[in-house]
Coordinates of N, CA and C in Angstrom, one line a residue:
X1 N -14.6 12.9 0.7 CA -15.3 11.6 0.9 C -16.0 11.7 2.2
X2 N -17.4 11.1 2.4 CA -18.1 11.4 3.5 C -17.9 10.3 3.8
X3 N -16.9 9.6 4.9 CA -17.4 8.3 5.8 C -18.6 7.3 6.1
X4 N -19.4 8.2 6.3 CA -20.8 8.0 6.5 C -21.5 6.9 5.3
X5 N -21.3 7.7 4.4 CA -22.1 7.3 3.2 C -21.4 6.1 2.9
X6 N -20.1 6.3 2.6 CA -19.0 5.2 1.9 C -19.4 4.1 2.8
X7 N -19.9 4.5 4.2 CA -20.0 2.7 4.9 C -20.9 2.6 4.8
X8 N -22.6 3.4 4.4 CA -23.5 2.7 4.0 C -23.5 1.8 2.3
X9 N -22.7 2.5 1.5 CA -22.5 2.0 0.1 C -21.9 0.6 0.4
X10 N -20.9 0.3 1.3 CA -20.5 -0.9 1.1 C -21.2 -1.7 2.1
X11 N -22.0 -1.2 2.9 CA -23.4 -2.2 3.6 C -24.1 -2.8 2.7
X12 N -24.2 -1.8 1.6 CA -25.4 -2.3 0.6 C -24.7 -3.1 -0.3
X13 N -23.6 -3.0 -0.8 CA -23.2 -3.7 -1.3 C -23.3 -4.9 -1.0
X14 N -22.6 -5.4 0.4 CA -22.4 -6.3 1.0 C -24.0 -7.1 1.1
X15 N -24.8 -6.5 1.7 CA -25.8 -6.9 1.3 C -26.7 -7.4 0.3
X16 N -26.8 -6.9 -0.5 CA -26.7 -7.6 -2.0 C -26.4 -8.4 -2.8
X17 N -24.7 -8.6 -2.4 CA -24.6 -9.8 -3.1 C -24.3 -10.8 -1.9
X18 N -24.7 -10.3 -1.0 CA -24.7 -11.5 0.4 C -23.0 -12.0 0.5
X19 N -22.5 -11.0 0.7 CA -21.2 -11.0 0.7 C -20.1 -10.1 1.9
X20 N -19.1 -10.9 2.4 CA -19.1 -10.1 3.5 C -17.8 -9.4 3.3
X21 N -18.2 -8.2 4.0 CA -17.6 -6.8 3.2 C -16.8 -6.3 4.6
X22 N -16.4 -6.5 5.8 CA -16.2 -6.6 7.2 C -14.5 -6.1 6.5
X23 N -14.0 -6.4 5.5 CA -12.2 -6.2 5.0 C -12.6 -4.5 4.8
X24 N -13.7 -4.6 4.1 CA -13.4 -3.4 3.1 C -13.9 -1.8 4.7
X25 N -14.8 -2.6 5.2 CA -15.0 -1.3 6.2 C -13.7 -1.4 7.3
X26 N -13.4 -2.8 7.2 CA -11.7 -2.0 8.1 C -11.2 -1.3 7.7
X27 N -11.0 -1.6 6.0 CA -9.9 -0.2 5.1 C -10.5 0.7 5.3
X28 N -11.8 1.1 5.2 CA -12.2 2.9 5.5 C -11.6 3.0 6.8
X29 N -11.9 2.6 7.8 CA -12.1 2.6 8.8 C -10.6 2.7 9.5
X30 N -9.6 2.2 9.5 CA -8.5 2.4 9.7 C -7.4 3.2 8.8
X31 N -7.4 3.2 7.0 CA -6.9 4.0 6.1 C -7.6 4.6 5.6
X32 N -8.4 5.5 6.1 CA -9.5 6.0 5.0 C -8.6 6.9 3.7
X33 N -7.9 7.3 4.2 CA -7.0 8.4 3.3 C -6.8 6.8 2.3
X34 N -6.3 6.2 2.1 CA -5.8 5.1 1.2 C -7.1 4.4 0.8
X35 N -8.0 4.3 1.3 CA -9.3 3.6 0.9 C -9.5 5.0 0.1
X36 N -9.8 5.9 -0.1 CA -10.0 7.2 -1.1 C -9.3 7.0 -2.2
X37 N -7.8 6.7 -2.6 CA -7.6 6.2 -3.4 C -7.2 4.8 -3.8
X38 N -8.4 4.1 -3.0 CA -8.4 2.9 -3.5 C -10.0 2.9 -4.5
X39 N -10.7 4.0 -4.5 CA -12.1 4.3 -5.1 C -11.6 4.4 -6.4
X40 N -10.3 5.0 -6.8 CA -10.5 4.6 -8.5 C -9.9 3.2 -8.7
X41 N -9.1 2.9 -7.8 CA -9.2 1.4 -8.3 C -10.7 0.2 -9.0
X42 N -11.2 0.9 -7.7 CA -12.4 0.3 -7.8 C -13.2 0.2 -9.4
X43 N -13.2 1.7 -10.1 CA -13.8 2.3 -11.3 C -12.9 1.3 -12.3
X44 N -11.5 1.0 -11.9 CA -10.8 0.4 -13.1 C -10.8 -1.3 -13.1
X45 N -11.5 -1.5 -11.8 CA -11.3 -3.1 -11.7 C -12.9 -3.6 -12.7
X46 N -13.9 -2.2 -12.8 CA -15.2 -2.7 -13.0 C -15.4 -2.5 -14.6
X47 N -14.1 -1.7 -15.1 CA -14.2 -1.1 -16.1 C -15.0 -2.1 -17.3
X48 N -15.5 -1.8 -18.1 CA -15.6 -2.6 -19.4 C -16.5 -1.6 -20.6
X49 N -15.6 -1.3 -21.9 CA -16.3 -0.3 -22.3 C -16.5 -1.2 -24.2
X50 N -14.7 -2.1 -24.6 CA -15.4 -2.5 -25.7 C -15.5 -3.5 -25.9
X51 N -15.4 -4.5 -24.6 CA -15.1 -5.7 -24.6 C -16.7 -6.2 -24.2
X52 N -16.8 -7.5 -24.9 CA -18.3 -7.9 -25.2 C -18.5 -8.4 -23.5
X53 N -20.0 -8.2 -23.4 CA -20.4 -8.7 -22.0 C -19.9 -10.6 -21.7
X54 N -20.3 -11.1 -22.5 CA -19.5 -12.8 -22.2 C -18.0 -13.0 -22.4
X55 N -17.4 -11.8 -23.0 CA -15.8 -12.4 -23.1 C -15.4 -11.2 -21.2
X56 N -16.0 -10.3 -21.3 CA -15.6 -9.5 -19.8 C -15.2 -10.5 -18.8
X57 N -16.6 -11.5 -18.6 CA -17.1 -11.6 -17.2 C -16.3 -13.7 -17.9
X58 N -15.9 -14.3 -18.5 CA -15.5 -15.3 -18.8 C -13.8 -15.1 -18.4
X59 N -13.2 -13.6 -18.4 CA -11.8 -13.5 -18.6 C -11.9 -13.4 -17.0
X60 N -12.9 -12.2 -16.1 CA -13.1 -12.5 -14.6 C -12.9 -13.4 -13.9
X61 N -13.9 -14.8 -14.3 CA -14.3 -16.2 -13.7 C -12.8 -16.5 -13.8
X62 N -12.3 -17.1 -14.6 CA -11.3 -17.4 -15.1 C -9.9 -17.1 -14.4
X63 N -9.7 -15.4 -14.2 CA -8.8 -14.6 -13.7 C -8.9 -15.0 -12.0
X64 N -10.3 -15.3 -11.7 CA -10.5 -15.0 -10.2 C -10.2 -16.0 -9.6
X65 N -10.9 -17.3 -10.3 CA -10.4 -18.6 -9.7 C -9.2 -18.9 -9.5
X66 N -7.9 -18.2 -9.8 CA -6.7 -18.7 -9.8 C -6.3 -17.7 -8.7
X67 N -6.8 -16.6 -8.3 CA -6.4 -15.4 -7.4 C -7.5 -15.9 -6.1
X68 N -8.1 -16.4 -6.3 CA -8.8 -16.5 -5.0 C -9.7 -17.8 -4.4
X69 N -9.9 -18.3 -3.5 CA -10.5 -19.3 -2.8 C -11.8 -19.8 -2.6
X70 N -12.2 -18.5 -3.0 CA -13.8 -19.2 -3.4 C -14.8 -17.9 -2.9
X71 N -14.5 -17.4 -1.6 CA -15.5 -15.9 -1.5 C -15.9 -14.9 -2.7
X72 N -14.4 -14.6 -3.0 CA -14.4 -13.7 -3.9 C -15.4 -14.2 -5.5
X73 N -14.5 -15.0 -5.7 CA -15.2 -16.0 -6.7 C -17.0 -16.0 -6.9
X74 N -17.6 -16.5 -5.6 CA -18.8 -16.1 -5.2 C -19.5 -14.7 -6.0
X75 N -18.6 -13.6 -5.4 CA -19.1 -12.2 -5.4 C -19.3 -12.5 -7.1
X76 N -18.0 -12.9 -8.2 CA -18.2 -12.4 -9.1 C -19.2 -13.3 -10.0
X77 N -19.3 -14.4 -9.3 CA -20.6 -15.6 -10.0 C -22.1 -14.1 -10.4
X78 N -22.0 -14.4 -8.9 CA -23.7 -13.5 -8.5 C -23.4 -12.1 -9.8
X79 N -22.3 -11.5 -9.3 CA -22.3 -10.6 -9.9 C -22.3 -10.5 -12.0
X80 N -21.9 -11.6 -12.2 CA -21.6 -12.1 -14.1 C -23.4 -12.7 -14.3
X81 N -23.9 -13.2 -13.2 CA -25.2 -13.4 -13.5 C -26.1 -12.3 -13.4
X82 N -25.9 -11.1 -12.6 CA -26.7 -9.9 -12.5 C -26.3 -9.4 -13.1
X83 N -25.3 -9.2 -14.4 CA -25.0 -8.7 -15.4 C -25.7 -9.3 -16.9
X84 N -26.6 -10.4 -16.4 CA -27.2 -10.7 -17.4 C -26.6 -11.7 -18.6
X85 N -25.2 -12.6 -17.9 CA -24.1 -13.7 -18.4 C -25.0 -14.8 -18.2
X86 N -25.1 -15.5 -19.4 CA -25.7 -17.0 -19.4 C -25.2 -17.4 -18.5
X87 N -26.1 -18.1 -17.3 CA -25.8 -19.3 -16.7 C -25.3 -20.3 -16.9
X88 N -25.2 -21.1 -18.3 CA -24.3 -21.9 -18.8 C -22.6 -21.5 -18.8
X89 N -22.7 -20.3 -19.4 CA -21.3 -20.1 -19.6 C -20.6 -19.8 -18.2
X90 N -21.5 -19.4 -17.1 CA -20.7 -18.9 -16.2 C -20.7 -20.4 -15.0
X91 N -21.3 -21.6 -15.8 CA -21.1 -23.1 -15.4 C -19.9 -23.5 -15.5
X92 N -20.1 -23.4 -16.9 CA -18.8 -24.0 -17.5 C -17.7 -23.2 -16.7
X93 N -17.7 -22.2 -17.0 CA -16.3 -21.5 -16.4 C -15.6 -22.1 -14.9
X94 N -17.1 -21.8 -14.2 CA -16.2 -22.7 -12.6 C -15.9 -23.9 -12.7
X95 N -16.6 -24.5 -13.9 CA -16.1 -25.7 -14.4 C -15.2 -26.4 -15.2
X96 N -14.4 -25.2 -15.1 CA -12.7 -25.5 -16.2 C -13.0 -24.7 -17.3
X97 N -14.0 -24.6 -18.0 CA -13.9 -24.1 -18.8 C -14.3 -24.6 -20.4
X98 N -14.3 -26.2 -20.0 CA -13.9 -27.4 -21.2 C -15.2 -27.4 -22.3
X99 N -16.9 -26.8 -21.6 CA -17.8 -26.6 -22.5 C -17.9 -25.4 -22.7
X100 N -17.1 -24.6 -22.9 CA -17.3 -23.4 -23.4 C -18.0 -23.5 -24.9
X101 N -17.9 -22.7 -25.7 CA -17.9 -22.2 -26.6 C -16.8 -22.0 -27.2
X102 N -15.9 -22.4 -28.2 CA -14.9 -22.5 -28.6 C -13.8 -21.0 -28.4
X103 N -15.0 -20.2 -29.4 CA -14.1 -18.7 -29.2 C -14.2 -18.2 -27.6
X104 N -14.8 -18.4 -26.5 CA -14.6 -17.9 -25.5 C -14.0 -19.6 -24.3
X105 N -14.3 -20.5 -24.8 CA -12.9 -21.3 -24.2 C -11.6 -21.0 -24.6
X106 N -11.2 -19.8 -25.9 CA -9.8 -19.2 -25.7 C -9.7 -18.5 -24.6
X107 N -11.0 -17.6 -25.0 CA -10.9 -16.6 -23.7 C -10.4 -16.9 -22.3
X108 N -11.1 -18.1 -22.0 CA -10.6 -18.3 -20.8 C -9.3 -19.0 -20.5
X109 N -8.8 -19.8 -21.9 CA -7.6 -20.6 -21.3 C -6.5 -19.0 -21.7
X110 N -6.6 -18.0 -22.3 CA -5.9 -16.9 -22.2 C -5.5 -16.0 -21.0
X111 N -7.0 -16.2 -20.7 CA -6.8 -15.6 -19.2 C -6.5 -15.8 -18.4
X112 N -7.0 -17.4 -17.9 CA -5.8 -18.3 -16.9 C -4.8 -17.9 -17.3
X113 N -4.0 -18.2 -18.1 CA -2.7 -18.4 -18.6 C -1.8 -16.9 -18.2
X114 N -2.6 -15.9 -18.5 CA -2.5 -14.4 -18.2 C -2.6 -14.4 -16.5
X115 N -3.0 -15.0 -15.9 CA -2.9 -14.6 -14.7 C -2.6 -15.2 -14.1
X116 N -2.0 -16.5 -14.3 CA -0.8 -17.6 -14.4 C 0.9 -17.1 -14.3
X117 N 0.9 -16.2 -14.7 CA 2.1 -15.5 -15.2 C 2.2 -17.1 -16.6
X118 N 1.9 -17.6 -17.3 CA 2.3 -19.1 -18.0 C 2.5 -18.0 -19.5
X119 N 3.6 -18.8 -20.2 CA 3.5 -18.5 -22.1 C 2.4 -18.6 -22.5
X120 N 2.1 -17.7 -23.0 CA 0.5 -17.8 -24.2 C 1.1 -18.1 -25.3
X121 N 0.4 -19.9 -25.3 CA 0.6 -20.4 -26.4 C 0.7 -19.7 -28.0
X122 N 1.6 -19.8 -28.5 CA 1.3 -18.9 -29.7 C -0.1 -18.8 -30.8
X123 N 0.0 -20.2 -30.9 CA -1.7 -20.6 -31.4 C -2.5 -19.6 -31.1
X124 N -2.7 -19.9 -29.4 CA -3.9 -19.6 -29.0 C -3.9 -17.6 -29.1
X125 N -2.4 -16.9 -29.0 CA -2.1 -15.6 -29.1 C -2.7 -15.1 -30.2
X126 N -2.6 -16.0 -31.5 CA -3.3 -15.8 -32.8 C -4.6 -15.8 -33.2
X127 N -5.5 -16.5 -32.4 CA -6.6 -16.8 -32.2 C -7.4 -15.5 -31.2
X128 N -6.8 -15.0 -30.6 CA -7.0 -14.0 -29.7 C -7.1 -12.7 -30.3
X129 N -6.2 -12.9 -31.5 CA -5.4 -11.9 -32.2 C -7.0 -11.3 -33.5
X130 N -7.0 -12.7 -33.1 CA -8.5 -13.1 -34.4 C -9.7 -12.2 -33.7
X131 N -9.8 -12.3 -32.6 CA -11.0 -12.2 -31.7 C -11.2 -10.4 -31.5
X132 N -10.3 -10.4 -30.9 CA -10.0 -8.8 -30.0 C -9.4 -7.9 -31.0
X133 N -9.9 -6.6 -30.4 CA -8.4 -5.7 -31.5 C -7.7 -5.2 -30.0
X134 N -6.8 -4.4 -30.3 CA -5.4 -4.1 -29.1 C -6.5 -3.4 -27.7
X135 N -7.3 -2.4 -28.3 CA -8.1 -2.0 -27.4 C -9.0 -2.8 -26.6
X136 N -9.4 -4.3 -26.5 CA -10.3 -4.9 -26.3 C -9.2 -5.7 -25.4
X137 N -7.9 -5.8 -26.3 CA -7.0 -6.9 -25.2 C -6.2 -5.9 -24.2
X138 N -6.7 -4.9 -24.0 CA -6.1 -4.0 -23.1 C -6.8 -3.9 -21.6
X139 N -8.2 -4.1 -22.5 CA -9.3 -4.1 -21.2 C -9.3 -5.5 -20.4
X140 N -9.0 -6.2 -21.3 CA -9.0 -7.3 -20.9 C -7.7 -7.8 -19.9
X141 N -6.5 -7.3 -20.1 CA -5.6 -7.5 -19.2 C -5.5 -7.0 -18.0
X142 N -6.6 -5.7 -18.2 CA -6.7 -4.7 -17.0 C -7.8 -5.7 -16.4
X143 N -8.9 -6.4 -16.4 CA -9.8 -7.5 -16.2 C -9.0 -8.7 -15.4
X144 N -7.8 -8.8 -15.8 CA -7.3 -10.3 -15.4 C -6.3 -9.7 -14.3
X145 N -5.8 -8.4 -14.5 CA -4.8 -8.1 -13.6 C -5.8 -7.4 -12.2
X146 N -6.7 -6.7 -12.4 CA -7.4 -6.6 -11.5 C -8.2 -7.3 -10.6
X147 N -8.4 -8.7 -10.7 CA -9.3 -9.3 -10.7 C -8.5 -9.8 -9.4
X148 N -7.1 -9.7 -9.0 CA -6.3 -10.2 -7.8 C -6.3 -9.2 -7.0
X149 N -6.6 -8.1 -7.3 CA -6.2 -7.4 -5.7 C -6.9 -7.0 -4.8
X150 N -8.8 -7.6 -5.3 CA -9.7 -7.8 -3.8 C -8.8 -8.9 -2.7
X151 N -8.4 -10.2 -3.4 CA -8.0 -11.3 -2.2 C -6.3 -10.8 -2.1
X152 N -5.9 -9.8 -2.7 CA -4.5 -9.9 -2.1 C -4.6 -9.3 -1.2
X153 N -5.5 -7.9 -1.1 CA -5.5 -7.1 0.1 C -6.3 -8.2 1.3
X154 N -7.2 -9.1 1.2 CA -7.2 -9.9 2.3 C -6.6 -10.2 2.9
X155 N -5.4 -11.1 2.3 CA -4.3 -11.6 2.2 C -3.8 -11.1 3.7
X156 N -3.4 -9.6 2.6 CA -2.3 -8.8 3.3 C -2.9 -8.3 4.9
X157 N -4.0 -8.2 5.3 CA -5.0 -8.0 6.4 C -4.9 -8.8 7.1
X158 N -4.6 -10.2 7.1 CA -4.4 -11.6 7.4 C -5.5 -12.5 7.7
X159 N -6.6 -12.1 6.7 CA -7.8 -12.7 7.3 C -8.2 -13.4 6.1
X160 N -7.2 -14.3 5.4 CA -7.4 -15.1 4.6 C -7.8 -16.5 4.8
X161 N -7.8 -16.4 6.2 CA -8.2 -17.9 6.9 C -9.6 -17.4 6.9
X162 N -10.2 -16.8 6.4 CA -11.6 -16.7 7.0 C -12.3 -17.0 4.9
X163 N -11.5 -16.9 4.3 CA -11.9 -17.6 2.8 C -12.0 -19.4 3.5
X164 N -12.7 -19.3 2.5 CA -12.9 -21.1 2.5 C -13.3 -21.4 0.5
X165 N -13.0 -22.9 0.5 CA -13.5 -23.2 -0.5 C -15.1 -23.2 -0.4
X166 N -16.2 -22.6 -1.5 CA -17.6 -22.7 -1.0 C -18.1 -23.8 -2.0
X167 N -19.1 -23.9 -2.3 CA -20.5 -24.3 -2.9 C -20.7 -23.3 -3.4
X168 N -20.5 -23.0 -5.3 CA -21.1 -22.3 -5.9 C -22.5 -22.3 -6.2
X169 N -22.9 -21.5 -6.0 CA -24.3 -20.9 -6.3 C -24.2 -20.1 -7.5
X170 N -25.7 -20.9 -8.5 CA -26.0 -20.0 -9.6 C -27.1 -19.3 -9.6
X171 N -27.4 -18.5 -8.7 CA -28.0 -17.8 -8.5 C -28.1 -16.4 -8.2
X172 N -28.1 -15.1 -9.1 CA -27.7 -14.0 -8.7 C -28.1 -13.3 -7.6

């Protein structure tokens, strides 16, 4: 791993989505050995190979709001919109969720609920059941369980005081 590069990659990043990235060059910067294998984390948090582009980035919104305070959240708005996610849907979502689209308002009350640690309603398990086949709800758990360990490692850094609730912007 070249240091060098890896802190231009996440300059740009940072840059980009106008997002401040100041956590992640501590982790090079103090663990780089652990920031190396925190790079395939990265490949499996971003994963998405059969799951449809609106149920991905709805199970994200969904997953992230409950894991985090609003920065992160941010990143993944800009980011579900530069992925080419209707603007409406990715409305609704920071918006509870309640005009969704029926089959992807499961999506999201599954997700919450999945990253809730909460019972998934059986109903709604069957309905899911309707939607996804096992390989789609795989990605998908890997999507909701991932979706917490950008703000846990904040967390754990102690610079969680520096999240705030924001003003969403729909703007990628």
């Amino acid at each position: 791993m070249d240091r060098k590069t890896v802190q231009q990659q996440i300059a740009a990043f940072g840059e980009h989505y106008r997002y401040d990235v100041g956590y992640l060059q501590d982790f090079l910067q103090i663990a780089p050995e652990c920031y190396e294998a925190f790079l395939g984390f990265q490949s499996l948090s971003s994963y998405r190979g059969k799951l449809p582009l609106d149920i991905y980035w709805v199970s994200r919104l969904a997953s992230m709001q409950i894991a985090d305070c609003g920065e992160c959240l941010q990143l993944s708005v800009r980011m579900a919109l530069e992925a080419g996610v209707d603007k409406t849907v990715v409305k609704s979502c920071i918006e509870g969720g309640s005009r969704l689209p029926e089959n992807l308002k499961d999506i999201f009350d599954f997700a919450s609920a999945v990253a809730s640690y909460r019972v998934i309603d059986p109903q709604l398990d069957a309905r899911i059941d309707q939607l996804l086949d096992k390989a789609q709800r795989i990605e998908l758990g890997i999507c909701v369980a991932t979706a917490s360990v950008y703000p846990s490692i904040k967390r754990a850094l102690g610079i969680a005081q520096r999240c705030s609730l924001v003003e969403i912007e729909y703007a990628a």
